[in-house]
PDB file of C-alpha atoms and ligand atoms in Angstrom:
ATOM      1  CA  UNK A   1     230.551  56.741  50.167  1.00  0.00           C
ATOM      2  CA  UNK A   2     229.864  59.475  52.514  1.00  0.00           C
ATOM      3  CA  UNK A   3     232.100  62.659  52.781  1.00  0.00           C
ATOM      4  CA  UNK A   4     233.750  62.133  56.540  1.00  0.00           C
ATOM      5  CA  UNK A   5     233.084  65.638  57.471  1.00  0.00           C
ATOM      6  CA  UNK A   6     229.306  65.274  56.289  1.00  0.00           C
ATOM      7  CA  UNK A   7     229.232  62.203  58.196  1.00  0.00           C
ATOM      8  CA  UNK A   8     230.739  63.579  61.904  1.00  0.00           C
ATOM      9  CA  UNK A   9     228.153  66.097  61.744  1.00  0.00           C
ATOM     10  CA  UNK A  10     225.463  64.244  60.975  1.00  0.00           C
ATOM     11  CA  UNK A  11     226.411  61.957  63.756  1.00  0.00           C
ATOM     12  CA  UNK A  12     226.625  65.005  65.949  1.00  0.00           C
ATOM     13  CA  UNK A  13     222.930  65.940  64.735  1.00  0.00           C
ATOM     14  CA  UNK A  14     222.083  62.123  65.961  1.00  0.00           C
ATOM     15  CA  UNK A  15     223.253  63.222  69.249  1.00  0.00           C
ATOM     16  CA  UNK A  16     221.406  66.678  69.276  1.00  0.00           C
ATOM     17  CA  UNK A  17     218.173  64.760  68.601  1.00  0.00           C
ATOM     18  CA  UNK A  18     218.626  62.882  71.352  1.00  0.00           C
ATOM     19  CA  UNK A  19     219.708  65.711  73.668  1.00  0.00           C
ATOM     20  CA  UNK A  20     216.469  67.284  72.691  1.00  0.00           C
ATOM     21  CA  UNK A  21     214.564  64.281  74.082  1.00  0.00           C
ATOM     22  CA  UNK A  22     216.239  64.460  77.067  1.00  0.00           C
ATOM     23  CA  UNK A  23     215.464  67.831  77.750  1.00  0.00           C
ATOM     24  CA  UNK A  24     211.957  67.372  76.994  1.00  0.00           C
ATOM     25  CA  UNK A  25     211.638  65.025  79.203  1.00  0.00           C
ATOM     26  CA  UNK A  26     213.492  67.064  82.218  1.00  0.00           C
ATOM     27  CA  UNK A  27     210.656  69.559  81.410  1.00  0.00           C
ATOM     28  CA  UNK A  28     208.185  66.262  81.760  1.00  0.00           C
ATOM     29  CA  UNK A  29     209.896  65.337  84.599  1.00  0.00           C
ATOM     30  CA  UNK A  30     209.504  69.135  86.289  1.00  0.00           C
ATOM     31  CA  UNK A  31     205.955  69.402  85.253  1.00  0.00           C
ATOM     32  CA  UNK A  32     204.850  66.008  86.559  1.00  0.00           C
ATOM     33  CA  UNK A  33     206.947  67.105  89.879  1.00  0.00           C
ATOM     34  CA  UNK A  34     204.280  70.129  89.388  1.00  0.00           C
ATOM     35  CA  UNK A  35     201.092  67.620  89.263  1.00  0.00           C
ATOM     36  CA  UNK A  36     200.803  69.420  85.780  1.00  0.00           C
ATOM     37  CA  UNK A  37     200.356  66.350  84.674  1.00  0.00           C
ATOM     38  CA  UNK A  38     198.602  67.533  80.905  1.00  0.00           C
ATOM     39  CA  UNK A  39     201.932  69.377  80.747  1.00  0.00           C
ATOM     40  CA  UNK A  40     204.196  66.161  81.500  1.00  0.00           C
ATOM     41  CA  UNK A  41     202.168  64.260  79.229  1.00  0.00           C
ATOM     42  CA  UNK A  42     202.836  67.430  76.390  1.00  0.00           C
ATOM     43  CA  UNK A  43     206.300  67.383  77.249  1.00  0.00           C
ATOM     44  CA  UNK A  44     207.090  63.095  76.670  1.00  0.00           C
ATOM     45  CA  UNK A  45     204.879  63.251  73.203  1.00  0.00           C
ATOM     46  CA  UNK A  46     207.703  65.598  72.297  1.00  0.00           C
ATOM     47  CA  UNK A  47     210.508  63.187  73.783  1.00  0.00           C
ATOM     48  CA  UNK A  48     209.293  60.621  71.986  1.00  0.00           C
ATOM     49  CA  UNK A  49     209.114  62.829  68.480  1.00  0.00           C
ATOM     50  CA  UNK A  50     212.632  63.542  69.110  1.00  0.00           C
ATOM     51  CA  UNK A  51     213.864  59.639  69.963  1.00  0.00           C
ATOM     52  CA  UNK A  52     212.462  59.549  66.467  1.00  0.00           C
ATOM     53  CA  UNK A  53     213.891  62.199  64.590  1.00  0.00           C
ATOM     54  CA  UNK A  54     217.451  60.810  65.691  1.00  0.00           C
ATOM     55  CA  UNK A  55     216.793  57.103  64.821  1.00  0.00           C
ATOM     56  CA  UNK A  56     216.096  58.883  61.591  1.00  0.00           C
ATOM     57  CA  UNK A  57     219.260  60.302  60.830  1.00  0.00           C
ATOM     58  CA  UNK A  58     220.506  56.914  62.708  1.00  0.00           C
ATOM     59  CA  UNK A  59     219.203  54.925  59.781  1.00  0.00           C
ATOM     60  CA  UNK A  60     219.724  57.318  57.007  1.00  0.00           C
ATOM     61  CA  UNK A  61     223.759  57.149  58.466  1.00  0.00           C
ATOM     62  CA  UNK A  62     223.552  53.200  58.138  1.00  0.00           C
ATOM     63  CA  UNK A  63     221.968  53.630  54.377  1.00  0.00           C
ATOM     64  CA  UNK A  64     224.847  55.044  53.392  1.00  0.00           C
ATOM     65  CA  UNK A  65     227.200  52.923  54.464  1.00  0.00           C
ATOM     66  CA  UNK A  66     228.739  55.138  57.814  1.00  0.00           C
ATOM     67  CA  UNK A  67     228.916  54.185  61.389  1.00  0.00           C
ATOM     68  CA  UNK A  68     226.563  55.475  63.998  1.00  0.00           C
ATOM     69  CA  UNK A  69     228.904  56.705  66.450  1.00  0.00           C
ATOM     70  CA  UNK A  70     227.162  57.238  69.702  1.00  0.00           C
ATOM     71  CA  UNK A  71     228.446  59.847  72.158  1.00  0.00           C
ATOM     72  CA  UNK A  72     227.743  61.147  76.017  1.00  0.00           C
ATOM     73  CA  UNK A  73     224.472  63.350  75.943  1.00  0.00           C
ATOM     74  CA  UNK A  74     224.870  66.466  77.770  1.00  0.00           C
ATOM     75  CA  UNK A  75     222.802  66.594  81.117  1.00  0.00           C
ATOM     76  CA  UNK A  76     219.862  68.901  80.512  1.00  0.00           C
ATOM     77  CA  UNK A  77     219.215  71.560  83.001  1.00  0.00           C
ATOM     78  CA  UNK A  78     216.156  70.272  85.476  1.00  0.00           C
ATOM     79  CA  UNK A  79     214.595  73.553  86.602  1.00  0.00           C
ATOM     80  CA  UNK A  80     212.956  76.616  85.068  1.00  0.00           C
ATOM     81  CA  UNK A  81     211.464  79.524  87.006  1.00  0.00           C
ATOM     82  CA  UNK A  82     207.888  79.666  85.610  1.00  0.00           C
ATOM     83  CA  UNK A  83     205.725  77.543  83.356  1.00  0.00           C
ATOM     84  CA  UNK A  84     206.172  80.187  80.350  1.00  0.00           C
ATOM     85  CA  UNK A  85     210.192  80.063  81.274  1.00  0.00           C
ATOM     86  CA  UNK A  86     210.054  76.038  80.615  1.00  0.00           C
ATOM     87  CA  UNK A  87     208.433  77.138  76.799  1.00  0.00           C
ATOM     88  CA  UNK A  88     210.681  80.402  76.496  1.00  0.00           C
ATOM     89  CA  UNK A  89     213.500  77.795  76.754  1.00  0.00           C
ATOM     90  CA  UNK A  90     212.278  75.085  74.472  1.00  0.00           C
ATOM     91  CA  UNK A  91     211.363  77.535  71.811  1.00  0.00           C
ATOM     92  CA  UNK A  92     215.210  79.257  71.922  1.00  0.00           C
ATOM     93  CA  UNK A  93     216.281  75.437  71.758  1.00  0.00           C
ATOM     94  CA  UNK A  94     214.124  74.750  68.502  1.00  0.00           C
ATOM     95  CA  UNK A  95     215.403  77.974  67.018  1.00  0.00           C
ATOM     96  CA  UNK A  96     218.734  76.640  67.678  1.00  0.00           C
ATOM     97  CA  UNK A  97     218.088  73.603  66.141  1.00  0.00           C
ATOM     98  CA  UNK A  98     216.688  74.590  63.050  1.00  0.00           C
ATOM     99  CA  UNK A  99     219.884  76.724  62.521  1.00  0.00           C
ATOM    100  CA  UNK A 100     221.663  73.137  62.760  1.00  0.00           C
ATOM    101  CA  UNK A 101     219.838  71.444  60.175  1.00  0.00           C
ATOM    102  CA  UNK A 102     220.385  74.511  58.137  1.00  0.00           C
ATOM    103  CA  UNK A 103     224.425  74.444  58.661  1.00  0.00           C
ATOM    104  CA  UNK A 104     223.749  70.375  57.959  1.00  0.00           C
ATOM    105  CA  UNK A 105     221.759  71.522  54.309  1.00  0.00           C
ATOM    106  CA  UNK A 106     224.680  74.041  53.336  1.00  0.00           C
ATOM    107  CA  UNK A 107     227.388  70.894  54.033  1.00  0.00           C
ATOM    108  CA  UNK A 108     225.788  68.606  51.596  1.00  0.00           C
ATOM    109  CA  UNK A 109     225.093  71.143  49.209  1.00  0.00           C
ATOM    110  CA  UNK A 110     228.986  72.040  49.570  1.00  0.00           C
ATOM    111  CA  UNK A 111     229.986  68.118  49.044  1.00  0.00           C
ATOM    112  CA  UNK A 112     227.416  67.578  46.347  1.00  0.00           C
ATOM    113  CA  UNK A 113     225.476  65.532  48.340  1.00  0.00           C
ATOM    114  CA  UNK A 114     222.344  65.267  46.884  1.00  0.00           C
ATOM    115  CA  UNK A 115     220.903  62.358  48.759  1.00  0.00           C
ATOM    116  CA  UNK A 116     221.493  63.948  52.216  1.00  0.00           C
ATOM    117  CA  UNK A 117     220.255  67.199  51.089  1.00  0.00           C
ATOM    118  CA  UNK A 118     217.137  65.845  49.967  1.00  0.00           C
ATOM    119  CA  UNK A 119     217.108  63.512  53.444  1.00  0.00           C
ATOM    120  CA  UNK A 120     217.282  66.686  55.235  1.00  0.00           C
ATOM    121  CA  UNK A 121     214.284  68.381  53.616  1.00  0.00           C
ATOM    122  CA  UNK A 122     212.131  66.838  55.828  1.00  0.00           C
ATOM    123  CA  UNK A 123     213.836  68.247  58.588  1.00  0.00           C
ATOM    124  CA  UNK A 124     214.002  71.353  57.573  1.00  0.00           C
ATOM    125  CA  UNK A 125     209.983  71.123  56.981  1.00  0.00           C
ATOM    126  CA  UNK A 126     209.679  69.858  60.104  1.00  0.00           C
ATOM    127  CA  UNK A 127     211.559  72.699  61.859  1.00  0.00           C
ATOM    128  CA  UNK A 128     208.822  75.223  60.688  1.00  0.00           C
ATOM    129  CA  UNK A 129     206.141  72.723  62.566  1.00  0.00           C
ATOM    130  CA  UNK A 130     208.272  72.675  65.975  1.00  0.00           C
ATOM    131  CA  UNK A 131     208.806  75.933  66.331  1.00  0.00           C
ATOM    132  CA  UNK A 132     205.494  76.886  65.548  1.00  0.00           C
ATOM    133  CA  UNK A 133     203.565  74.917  67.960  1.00  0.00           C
ATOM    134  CA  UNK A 134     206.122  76.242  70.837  1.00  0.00           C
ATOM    135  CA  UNK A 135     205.684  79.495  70.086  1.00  0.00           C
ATOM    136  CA  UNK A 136     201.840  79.097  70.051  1.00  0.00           C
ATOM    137  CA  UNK A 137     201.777  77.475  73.037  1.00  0.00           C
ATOM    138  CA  UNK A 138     204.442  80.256  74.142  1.00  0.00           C
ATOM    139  CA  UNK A 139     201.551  83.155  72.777  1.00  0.00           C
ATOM    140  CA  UNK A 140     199.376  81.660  74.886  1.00  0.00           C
ATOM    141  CA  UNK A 141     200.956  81.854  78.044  1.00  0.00           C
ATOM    142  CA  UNK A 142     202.620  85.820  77.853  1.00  0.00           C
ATOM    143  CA  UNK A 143     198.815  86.368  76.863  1.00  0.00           C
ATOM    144  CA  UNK A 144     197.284  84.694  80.089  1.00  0.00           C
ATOM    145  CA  UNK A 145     200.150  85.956  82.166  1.00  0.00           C
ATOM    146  CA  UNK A 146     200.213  82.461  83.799  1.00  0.00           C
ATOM    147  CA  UNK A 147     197.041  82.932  85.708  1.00  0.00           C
ATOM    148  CA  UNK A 148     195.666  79.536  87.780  1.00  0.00           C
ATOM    149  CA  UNK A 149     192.852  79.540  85.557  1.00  0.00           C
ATOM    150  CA  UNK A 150     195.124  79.664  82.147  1.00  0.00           C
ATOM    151  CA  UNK A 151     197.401  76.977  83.213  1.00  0.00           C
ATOM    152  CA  UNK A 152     194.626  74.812  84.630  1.00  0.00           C
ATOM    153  CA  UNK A 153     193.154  75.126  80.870  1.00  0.00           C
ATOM    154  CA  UNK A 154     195.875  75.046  78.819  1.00  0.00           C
ATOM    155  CA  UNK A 155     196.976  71.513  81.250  1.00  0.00           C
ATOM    156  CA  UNK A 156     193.645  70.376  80.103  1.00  0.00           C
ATOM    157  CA  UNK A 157     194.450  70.543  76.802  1.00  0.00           C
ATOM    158  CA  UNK A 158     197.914  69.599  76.406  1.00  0.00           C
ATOM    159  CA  UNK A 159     196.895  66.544  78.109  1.00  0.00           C
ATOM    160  CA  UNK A 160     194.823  65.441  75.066  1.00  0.00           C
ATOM    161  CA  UNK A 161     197.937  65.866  72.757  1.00  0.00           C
ATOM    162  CA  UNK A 162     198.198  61.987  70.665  1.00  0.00           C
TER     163      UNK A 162
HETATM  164 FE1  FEO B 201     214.095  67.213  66.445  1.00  0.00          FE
HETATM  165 FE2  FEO B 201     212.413  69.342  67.967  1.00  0.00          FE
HETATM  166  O1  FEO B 201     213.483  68.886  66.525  1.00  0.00           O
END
């Protein structure tokens, strides 16, 4: 059976999944206000990556024999100054995310938990992916200094994201 503590949190990571996908799609939901409609499109990819990262931790939670415990998600905020703000933002939010999962790794490596600490590697691999593309996608805006012609590219090209 699952250590209680080990469990809460991992329910609270459940939740912070699925905050995550809410406030990628208030970022979908500002660009599409926008017409940046490459951006929105961008933006509910990610949503959806996150609506899978929590069922994740929702199954692994039910393997184990614990209750999914499902809480109030905290209203994301719905506007940003700038295009590069919205990314500035999302990347701060991945960084803070990745500390999570790495808080999550040191509580089942306190319990002896070996199953949820090898559940979690794949979270922790994928942390390195997420904040990588945001901060490329971050590089690329401070470089362009948000010209018409930059966004108008890079909403081109986010558009095609599968
Ligand atoms: Fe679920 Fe963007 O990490």
């Amino acid at each position: 059976m699952i250590d209680e503590e080990l469990l809460n949190e991992l329910n609270k990571q459940l939740n912070s999944e699925l905050y995550s996908a809410y406030l990628y799609l208030s970022m979908a939901a500002y660009f599409d206000y926008k017409g940046l409609k490459g951006f929105a499109h961008w933006m509910k990819k990610q949503a959806q990556e996150e609506v899978e990262h929590a069922m994740k931790f929702y199954e692994y939670i039910n393997d184990r024999g614990g209750r999914v415990v499902l809480e109030a998600i905290e209203k994301p905020p719905t506007d940003w100054k700038t295009v590069t703000d919205v990314f500035r933002h999302a990347l701060e939010h991945e960084r803070r995310v990745t500390e999570r999962i790495h808080r999550l790794v040191d509580l089942a490596r306190k319990h002896d938990d070996k199953p949820t600490e090898v559940f979690l590697i794949w979270f922790v691999e994928e942390q390195v992916e997420e904040e990588k593309m945001f901060s490329e996608i971050l590089q690329l805006l401070e470089y362009a200094g948000e010209t018409p012609q930059a966004i108008l590219m890079l909403n081109a090209h986010l558009a095609q994201r599968k």
